[in-house]
PDB file of C-alpha atoms and ligand atoms in Angstrom:
ATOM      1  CA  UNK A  11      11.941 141.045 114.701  1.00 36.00           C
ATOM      2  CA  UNK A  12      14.196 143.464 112.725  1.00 41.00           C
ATOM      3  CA  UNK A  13      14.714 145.763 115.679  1.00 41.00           C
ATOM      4  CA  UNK A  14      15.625 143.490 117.941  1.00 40.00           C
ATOM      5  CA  UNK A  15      18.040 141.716 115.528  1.00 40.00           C
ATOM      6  CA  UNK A  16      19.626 145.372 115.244  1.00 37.00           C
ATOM      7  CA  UNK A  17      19.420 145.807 119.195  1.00 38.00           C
ATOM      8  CA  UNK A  18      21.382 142.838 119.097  1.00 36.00           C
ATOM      9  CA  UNK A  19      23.843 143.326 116.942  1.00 39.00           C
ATOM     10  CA  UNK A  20      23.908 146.844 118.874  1.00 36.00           C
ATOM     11  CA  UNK A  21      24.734 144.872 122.487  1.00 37.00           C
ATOM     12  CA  UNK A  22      27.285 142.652 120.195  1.00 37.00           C
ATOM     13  CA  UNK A  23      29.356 145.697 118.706  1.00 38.00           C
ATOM     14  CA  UNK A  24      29.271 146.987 122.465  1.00 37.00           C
ATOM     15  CA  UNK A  25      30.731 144.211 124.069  1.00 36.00           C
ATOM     16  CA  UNK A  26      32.838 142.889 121.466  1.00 38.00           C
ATOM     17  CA  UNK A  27      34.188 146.529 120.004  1.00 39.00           C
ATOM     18  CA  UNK A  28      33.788 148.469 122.755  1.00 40.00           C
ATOM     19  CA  UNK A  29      31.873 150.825 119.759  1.00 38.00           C
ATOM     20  CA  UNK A  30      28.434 152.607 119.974  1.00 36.00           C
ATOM     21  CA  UNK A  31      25.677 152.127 117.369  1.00 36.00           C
ATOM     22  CA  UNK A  32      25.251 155.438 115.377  1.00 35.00           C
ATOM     23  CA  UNK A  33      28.592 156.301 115.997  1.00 50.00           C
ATOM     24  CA  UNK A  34      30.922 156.064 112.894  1.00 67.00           C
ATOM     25  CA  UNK A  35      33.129 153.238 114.576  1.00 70.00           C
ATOM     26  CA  UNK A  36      32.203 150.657 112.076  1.00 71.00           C
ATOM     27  CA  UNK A  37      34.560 149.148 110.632  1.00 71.00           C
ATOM     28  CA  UNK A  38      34.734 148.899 106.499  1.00 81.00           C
ATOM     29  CA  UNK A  39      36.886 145.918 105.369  1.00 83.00           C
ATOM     30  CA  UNK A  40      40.158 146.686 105.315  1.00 87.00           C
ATOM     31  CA  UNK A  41      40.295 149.345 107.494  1.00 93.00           C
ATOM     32  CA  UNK A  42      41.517 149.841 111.304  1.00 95.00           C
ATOM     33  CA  UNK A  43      39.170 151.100 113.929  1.00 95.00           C
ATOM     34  CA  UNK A  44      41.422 152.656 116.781  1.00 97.00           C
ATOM     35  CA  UNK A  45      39.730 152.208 120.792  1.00 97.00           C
ATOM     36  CA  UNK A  46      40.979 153.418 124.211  1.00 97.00           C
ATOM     37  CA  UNK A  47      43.367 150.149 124.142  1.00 98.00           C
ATOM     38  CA  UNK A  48      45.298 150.457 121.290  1.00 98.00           C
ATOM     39  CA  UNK A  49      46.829 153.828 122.528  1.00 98.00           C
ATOM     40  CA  UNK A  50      47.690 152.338 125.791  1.00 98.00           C
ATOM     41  CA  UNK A  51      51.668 151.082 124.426  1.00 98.00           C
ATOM     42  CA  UNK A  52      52.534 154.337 123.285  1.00 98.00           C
ATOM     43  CA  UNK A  53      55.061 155.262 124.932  1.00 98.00           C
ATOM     44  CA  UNK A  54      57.085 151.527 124.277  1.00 98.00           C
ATOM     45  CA  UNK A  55      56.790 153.145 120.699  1.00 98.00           C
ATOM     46  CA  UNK A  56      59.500 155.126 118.478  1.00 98.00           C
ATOM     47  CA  UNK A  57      59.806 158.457 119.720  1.00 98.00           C
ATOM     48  CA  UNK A  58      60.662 161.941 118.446  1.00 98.00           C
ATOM     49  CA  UNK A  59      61.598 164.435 120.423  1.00 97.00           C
ATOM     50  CA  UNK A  60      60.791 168.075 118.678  1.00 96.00           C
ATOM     51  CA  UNK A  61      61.290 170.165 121.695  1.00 96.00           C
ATOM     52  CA  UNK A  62      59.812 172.831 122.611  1.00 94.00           C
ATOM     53  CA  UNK A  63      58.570 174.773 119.323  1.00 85.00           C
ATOM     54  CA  UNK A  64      55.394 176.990 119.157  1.00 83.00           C
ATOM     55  CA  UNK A  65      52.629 175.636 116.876  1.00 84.00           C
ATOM     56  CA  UNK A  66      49.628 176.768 116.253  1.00 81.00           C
ATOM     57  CA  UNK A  67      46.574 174.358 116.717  1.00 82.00           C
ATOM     58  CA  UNK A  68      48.653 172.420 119.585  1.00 89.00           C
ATOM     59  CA  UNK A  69      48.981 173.955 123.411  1.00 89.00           C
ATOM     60  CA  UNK A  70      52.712 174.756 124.231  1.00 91.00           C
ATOM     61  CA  UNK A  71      54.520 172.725 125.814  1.00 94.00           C
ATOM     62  CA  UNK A  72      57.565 170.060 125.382  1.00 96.00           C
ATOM     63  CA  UNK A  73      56.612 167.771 122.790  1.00 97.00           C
ATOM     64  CA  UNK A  74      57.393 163.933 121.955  1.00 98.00           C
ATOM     65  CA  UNK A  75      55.623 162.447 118.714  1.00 98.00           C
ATOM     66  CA  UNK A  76      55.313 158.679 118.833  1.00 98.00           C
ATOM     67  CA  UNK A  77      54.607 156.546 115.887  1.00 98.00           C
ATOM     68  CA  UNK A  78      53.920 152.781 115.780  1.00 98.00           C
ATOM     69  CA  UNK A  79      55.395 152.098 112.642  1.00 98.00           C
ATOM     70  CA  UNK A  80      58.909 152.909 110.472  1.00 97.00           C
ATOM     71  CA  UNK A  81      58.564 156.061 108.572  1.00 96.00           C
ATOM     72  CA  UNK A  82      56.826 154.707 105.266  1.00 94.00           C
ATOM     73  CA  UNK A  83      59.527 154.187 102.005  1.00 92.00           C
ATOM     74  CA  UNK A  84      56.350 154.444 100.197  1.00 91.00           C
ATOM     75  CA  UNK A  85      54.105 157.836  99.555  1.00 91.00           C
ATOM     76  CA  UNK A  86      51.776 157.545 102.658  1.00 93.00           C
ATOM     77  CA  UNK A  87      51.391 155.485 106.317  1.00 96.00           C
ATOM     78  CA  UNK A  88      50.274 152.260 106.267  1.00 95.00           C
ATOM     79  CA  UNK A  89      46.578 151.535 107.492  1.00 96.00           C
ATOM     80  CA  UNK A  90      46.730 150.293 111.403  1.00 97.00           C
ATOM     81  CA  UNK A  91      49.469 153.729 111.531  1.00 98.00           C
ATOM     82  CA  UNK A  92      49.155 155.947 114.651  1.00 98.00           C
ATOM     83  CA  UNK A  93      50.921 158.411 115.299  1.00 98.00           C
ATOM     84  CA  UNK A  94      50.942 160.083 118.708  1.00 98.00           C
ATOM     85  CA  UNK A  95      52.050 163.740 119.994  1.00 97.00           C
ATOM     86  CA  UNK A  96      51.955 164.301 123.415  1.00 97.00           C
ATOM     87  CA  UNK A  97      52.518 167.529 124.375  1.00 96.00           C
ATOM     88  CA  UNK A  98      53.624 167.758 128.220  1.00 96.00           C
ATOM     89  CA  UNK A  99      52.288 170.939 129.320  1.00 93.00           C
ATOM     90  CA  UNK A 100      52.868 171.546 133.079  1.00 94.00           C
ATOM     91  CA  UNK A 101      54.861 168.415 135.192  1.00 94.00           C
ATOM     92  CA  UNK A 102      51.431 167.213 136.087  1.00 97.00           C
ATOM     93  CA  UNK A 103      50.836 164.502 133.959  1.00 96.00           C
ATOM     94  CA  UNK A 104      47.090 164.630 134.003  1.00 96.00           C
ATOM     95  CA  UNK A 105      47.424 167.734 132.785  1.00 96.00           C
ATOM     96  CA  UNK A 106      49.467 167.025 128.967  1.00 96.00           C
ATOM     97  CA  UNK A 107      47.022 166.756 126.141  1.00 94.00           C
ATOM     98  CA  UNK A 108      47.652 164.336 122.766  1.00 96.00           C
ATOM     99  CA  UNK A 109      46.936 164.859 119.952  1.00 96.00           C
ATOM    100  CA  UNK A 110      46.503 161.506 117.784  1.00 97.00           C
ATOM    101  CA  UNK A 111      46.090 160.660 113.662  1.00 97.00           C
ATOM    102  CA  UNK A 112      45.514 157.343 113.319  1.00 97.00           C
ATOM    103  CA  UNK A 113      45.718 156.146 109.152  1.00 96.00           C
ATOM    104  CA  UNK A 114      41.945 153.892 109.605  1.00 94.00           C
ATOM    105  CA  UNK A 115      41.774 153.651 105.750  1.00 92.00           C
ATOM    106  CA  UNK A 116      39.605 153.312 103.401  1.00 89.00           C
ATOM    107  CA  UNK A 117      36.949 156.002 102.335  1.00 86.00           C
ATOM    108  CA  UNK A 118      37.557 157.754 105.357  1.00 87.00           C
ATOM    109  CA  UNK A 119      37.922 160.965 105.544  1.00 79.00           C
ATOM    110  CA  UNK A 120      39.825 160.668 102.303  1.00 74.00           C
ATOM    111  CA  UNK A 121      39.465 164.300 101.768  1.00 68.00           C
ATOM    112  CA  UNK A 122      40.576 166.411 102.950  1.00 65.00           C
ATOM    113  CA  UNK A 123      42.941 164.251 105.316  1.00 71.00           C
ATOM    114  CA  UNK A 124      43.822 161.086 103.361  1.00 82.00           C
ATOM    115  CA  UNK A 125      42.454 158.176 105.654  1.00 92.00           C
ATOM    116  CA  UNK A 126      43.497 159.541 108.997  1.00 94.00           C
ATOM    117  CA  UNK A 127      40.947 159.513 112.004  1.00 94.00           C
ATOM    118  CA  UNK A 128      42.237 162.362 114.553  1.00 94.00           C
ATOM    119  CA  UNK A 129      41.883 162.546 118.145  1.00 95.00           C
ATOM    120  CA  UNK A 130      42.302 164.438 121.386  1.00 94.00           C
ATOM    121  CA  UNK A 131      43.046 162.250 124.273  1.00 96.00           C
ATOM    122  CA  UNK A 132      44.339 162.738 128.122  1.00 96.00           C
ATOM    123  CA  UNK A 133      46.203 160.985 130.476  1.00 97.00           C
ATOM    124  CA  UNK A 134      45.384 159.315 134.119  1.00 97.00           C
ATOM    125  CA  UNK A 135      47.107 159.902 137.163  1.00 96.00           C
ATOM    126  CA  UNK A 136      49.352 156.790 136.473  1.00 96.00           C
ATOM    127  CA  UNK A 137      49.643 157.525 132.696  1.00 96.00           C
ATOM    128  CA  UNK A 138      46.913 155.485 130.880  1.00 97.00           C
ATOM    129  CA  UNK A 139      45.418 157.331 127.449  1.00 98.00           C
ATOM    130  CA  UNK A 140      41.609 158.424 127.294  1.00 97.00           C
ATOM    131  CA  UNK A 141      40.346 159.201 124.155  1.00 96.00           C
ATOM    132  CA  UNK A 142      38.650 162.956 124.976  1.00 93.00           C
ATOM    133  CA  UNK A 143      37.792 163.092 121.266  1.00 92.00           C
ATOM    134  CA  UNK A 144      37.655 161.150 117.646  1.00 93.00           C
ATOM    135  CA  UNK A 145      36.619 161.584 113.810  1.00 90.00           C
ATOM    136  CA  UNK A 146      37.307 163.888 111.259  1.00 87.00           C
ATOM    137  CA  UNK A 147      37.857 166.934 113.323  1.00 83.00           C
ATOM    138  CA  UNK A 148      37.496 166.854 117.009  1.00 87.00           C
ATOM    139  CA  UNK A 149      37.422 169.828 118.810  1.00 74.00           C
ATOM    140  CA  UNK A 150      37.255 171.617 115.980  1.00 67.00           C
ATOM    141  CA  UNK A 151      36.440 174.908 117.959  1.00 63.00           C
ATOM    142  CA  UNK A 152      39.181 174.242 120.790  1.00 67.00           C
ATOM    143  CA  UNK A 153      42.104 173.990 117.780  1.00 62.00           C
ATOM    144  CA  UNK A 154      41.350 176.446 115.175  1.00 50.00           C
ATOM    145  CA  UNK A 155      44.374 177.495 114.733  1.00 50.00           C
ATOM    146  CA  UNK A 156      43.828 177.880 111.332  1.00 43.00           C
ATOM    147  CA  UNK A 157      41.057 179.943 111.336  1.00 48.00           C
ATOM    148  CA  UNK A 158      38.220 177.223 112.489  1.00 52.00           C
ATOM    149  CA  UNK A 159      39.180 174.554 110.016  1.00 63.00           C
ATOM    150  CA  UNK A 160      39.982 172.381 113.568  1.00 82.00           C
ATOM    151  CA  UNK A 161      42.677 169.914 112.870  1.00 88.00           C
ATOM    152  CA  UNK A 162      42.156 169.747 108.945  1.00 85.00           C
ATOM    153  CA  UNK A 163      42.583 173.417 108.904  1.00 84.00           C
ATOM    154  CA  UNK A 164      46.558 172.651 108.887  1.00 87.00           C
ATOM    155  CA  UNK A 165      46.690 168.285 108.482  1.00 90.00           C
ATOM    156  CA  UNK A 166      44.067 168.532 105.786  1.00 87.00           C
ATOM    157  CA  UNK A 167      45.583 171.505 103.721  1.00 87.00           C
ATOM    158  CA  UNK A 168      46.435 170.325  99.836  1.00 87.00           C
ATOM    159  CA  UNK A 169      50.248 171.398 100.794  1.00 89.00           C
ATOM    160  CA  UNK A 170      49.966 168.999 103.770  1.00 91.00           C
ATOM    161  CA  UNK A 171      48.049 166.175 101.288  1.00 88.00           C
ATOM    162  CA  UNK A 172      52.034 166.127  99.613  1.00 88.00           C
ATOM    163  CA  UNK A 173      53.087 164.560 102.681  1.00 92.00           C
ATOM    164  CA  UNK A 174      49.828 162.409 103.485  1.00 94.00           C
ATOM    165  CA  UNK A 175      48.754 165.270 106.072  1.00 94.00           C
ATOM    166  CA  UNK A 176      51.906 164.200 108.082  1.00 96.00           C
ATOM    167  CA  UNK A 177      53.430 167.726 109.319  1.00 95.00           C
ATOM    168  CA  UNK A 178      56.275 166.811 111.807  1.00 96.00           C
ATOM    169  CA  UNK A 179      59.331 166.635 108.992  1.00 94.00           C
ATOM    170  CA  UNK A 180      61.405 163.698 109.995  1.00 95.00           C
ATOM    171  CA  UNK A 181      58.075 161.598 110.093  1.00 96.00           C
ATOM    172  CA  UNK A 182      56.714 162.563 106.239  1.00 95.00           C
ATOM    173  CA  UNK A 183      56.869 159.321 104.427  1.00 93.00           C
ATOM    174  CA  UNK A 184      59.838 159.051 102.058  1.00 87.00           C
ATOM    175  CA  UNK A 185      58.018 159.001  99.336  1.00 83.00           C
ATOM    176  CA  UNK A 186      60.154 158.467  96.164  1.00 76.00           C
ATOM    177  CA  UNK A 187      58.334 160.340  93.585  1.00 67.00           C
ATOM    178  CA  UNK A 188      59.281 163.649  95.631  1.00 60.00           C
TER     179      UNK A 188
HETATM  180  C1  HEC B 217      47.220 175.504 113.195  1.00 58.98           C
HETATM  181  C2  HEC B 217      47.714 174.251 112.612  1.00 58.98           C
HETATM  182  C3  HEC B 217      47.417 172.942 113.292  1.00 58.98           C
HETATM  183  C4  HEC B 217      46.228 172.490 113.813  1.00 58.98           C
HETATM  184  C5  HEC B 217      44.893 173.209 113.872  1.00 58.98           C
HETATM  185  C6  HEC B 217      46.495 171.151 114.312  1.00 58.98           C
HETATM  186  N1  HEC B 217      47.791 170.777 114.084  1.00 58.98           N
HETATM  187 FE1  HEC B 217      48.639 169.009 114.509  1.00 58.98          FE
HETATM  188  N2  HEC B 217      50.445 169.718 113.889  1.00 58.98           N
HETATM  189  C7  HEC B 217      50.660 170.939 113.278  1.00 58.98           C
HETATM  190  C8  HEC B 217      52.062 171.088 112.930  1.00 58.98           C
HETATM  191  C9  HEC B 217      52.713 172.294 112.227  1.00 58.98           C
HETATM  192  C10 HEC B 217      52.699 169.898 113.362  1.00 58.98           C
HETATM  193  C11 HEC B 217      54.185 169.555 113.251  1.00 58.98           C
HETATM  194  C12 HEC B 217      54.934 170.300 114.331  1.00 58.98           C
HETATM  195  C13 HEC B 217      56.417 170.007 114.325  1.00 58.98           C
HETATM  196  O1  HEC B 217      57.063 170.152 113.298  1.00 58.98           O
HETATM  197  O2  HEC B 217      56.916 169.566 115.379  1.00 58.98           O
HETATM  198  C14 HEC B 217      51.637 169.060 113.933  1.00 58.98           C
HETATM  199  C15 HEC B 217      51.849 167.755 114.421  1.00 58.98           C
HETATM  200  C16 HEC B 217      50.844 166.881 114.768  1.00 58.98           C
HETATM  201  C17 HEC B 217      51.037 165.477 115.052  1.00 58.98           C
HETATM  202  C18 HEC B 217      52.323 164.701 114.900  1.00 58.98           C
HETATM  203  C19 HEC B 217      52.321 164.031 113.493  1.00 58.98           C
HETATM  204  C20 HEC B 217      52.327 165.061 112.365  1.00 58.98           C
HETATM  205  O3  HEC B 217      51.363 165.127 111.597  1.00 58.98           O
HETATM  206  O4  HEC B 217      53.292 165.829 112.275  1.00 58.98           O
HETATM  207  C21 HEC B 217      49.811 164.967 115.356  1.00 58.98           C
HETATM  208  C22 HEC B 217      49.493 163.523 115.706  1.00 58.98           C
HETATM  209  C23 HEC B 217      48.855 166.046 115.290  1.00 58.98           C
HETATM  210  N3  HEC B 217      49.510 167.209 114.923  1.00 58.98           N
HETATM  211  C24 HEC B 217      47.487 165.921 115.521  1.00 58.98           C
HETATM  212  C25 HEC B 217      46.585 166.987 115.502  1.00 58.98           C
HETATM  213  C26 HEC B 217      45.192 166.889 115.886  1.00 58.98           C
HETATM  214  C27 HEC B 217      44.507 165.596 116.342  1.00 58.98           C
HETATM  215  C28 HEC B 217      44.647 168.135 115.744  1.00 58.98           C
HETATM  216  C29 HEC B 217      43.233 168.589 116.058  1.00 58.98           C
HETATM  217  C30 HEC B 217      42.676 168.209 117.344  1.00 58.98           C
HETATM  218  C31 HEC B 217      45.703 169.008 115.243  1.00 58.98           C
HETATM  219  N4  HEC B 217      46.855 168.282 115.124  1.00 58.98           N
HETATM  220  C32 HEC B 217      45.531 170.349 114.942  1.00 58.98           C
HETATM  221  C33 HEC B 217      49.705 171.905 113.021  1.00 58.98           C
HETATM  222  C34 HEC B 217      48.400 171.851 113.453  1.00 58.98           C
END
């Protein structure tokens, strides 16, 4: 009776969430659980162009950073924040990768990157986003950058935790204390 209660809720979360069970898309109150949909206006969002500069952990390429929100007054991105770089490798479209933090909230990953869920995702011949990766450090082998700390090897550092593991400068929130 249990189990099928659970297999139930299981097929529920499925079709209502579009979430797996035993996957770490559950949502804790007060917190926002990103899907495949939610990255689909990104490009209606505020954008920031930072050209073409070579960083490690991200391909080159001609980068845009979008976010869905102001840049904070306050010391950190609200929760329901994402923030979107898209980094347009070739002019093949399918072929740009984006790199994602989205601020979920909550106990998540509070350290080492202060409430942000991170993912990879990749674009469809006529420019819809498919998450390719999510959670505290997707392809952690893929962007070592720093050494194989994956993503939090650089957005998880204590240095970055100053700026709520925001890197791009113009988009670290103005946080008065600072
Ligand atoms: C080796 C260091 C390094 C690694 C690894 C790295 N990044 Fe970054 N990332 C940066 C830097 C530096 C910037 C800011 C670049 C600039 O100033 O334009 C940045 C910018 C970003 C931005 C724009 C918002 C911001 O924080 O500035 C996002 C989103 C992002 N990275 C996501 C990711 C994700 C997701 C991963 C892992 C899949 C990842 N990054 C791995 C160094 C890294």
């Amino acid at each position: 009776m249990i189990r099928a209660a659970l297999s139930l809720a299981c097929a529920l979360t499925l079709s209502l969430a579009l979430g797996g069970c035993g996957d770490d898309t559950t949502a804790e109150p007060g917190t926002f659980v990103a899907f495949q949909q939610n990255f689909a206006p990104y490009r209606t969002w505020t954008s920031l162009d930072v050209g073409n500069i070579a960083v490690g952990g991200h391909p080159a390429g001609h980068a845009v950073v979008y976010a869905n929100n102001p840049v904070p007054s306050g010391c950190a991105w609200p929760v329901g924040t994402i923030l979107v770089k898209e980094v347009q490798i070739t002019d093949d479209r399918t072929q740009w990768e984006l790199f994602a933090m989205v601020k979920r909230g909550g106990s998540y990953d509070s350290n080492p990157a202060a409430g942000w869920e991170l993912f990879t995702l990749g674009l469809t011949p006529t420019g819809t986003p498919v998450i390719t990766g999510r959670g505290v450090n997707p392809g952690a082998d893929m962007y070592s950058g720093a050494g194989g700390g994956g993503c939090n090897g650089c957005h998880g550092t204590p240095s970055a935790h100053a700026f709520d593991s925001v890197l791009t400068t113009a988009l670290r929130p103005r946080c008065p204390t600072r």
